[in-house]
Amino acid sequence: MATIEDTVRVPPNMFDRPLEEVAAEILNRKYVGKLDKKLGILITVTEVLEHSEGTVVIGDGSAFYHVTFNALFFTPTLHEVVDGEVIEIIEFGSFVRIGPLDGLVHVSQVTNDYITYDERRGALVANETNKSLEQTDFVRARIVALSMKGNSTKECKIGLTMRQPGLGRFEWIEEEKQKSKK
């Protein structure tokens, strides 16, 4: 959570709504998904704390307000363990949605087993254990590569691994826990 200041342009068609609500909506359209090098990726404006009295600029019917607001950020860190949903399976790996970002689990990082791509099923399948990874599966992974460049989530790159104990598809993790109890 961070406190930020900015100027918000409120068009006349929004004058009848509460300023805090309108300002949050406008700020969210402007900032959600933007990357700040120190704070991370802005997820949402949570509340407008203060605002100045509105000013009007000649030739523009809108009102301009200086606002102070709180915003929630997501800052992935190297070696962090994250939970996510597999959103796409491709020949060389799977894309996992972790919050506002997508990370890549390369086929070499899915399991210790040799993995093949089953194009018909749209799945990655382990040869010896028959473990499979498909779209909509929920997984736990560790961030092993991180590049937070540019100004938006589109320019960020995250590499993930699931080849360590306690990582992988949630069903695999549960199976391992059951085996260790025996």
C-alpha atoms as one frame of an Amber mdcrd trajectory, in Angstrom:
protein
   0.000   0.000   0.000   1.329   3.421  -0.929   0.053   6.979  -0.756   0.297
   8.925  -4.016  -0.653  12.394  -5.258  -1.967  13.360  -8.699  -4.318  15.747
 -10.476  -7.606  14.323 -11.713  -9.670  15.791 -14.570 -13.379  15.231 -13.865
 -15.619  15.749 -16.913 -18.958  17.579 -16.477 -21.046  14.423 -17.018 -19.608
  13.044 -13.721 -20.266  16.120 -11.543 -23.423  14.540 -10.052 -21.479  11.609
  -8.495 -19.399  11.686  -5.282 -15.929  13.055  -6.052 -14.054  10.275  -4.196
 -15.852   7.609  -6.274 -15.267   9.425  -9.581 -11.619  10.184  -8.776 -10.924
   6.528  -7.863 -12.553   5.371 -11.120 -10.516   7.823 -13.225  -7.263   6.998
 -11.393  -7.856   3.259 -11.826  -8.314   3.716 -15.590  -5.087   5.696 -15.700
  -2.838   3.587 -13.451  -3.984  -0.054 -13.144  -1.325  -2.315 -14.670   1.323
   0.418 -14.699   4.747  -0.406 -13.323   6.597   1.734 -10.804  10.215   0.620
 -10.345  10.099   1.052  -6.547   6.506   0.096  -5.731   5.693  -2.596  -8.296
   2.546  -2.968 -10.384  -0.489  -0.957  -9.375  -3.427  -3.285  -8.733  -6.092
  -0.793  -7.647  -6.701   2.590  -6.110  -8.202   1.699  -2.736  -9.377   5.101
  -1.516  -9.113   8.821  -2.134  -7.854  10.388   1.098  -7.915  14.117   0.321
  -8.731  16.440  -2.527  -8.339  20.128  -3.254 -11.105  22.438  -4.279 -11.763
  22.000  -7.996 -10.398  24.426 -10.535 -11.619  25.081 -14.074  -9.334  25.753
 -17.026 -10.530  28.191 -19.682 -11.756  26.310 -22.751 -12.312  23.038 -20.836
 -15.588  22.411 -19.000 -13.990  19.843 -16.680 -12.936  20.407 -13.087  -9.400
  19.576 -11.971  -8.708  18.291  -8.450  -5.392  17.627  -6.745  -5.939  14.319
  -4.914  -4.050  12.159  -2.453  -4.923   8.465  -2.660  -3.929   5.033  -1.441
  -3.078   2.338  -3.963  -2.344  -1.371  -3.673   0.740  -2.709  -5.491   2.022
  -6.179  -6.389   5.793  -6.549  -6.273   7.058 -10.000  -7.251  10.459 -10.902
  -5.815  13.072 -13.417  -6.873  12.676 -16.806  -5.112   9.147 -15.937  -3.926
   6.674 -18.851  -3.901   3.436 -17.958  -5.698   0.117 -19.649  -6.427  -1.503
 -19.230  -9.820  -3.705 -20.643 -12.534  -2.428 -22.195 -15.764  -3.907 -20.013
 -18.504  -2.173 -21.467 -21.555  -0.240 -24.589 -22.503   2.205 -24.417 -25.378
   4.850 -26.757 -26.755   7.678 -25.245 -24.696   5.827 -24.725 -21.410   2.858
 -23.199 -19.649   1.836 -19.675 -18.786   0.655 -19.195 -15.208  -1.356 -16.158
 -14.094  -0.029 -14.811 -10.797  -1.977 -11.746  -9.816  -1.710  -9.139 -12.570
   1.176 -10.920 -14.334   1.780 -14.103 -16.287   4.858 -16.212 -15.658   6.326
 -18.963 -17.824   7.094 -22.455 -16.566   9.413 -23.909 -19.214   8.906 -27.645
 -19.908  12.255 -28.324 -18.245  10.901 -26.762 -15.022   7.548 -28.605 -14.732
   8.785 -31.828 -13.065  11.966 -33.889 -12.826  10.406 -36.303 -15.346  10.732
 -35.923 -19.141   7.770 -33.876 -20.421   6.023 -34.130 -23.790   3.424 -31.823
 -25.283   0.107 -33.529 -26.070  -1.309 -31.190 -28.720  -4.654 -33.039 -28.910
  -5.311 -32.559 -25.161  -3.488 -29.258 -24.940  -1.471 -30.655 -22.039   2.066
 -31.263 -20.856   2.457 -34.911 -19.830   5.251 -36.540 -17.822   6.501 -39.779
 -19.427   7.176 -41.921 -16.337   4.754 -40.577 -13.713   1.908 -39.647 -16.120
   1.475 -36.340 -14.309  -0.233 -33.821 -16.564  -0.570 -30.072 -16.613  -3.544
 -28.508 -18.375  -5.232 -25.146 -18.751  -7.220 -24.086 -15.610  -5.019 -26.205
 -13.277  -3.927 -24.421 -10.112  -0.228 -24.588  -9.289   2.376 -23.427  -6.800
   5.671 -22.238  -8.272   8.819 -20.334  -7.347  10.013 -17.235  -9.203  13.477
 -18.011 -10.595  13.862 -15.214 -13.163  12.483 -11.702 -12.997  12.692  -8.751
 -15.386  10.614  -5.721 -14.396  11.418  -3.353 -17.263   9.276  -0.841 -19.077
   6.142   0.839 -17.781   3.488  -1.890 -17.879   2.832  -5.559 -17.172   3.255
  -6.391 -20.879   6.969  -5.674 -20.638   7.580  -7.751 -17.479   8.976 -11.264
 -17.750   8.774 -13.887 -15.006  10.355 -17.334 -15.115   8.909 -19.989 -12.787
   9.909 -23.455 -11.615   7.847 -26.294 -10.146  10.750 -28.765  -9.791  11.238
 -28.360  -6.054   9.518 -30.103  -3.123   6.165 -28.523  -2.247   5.726 -27.059
  -5.729   3.654 -28.114  -8.734   0.017 -28.745  -9.431  -1.962 -28.663  -6.160
  -3.001 -32.319  -6.625   0.669 -33.347  -6.940   1.541 -31.509  -3.735  -1.325
 -33.239  -1.891  -0.222 -36.656  -3.220   3.314 -36.024  -1.937   1.953 -35.070
   1.504  -0.084 -38.298   1.646   2.954 -40.403   0.637   5.116 -38.817   3.357
   2.486 -39.613   6.038   2.629 -43.364   5.275
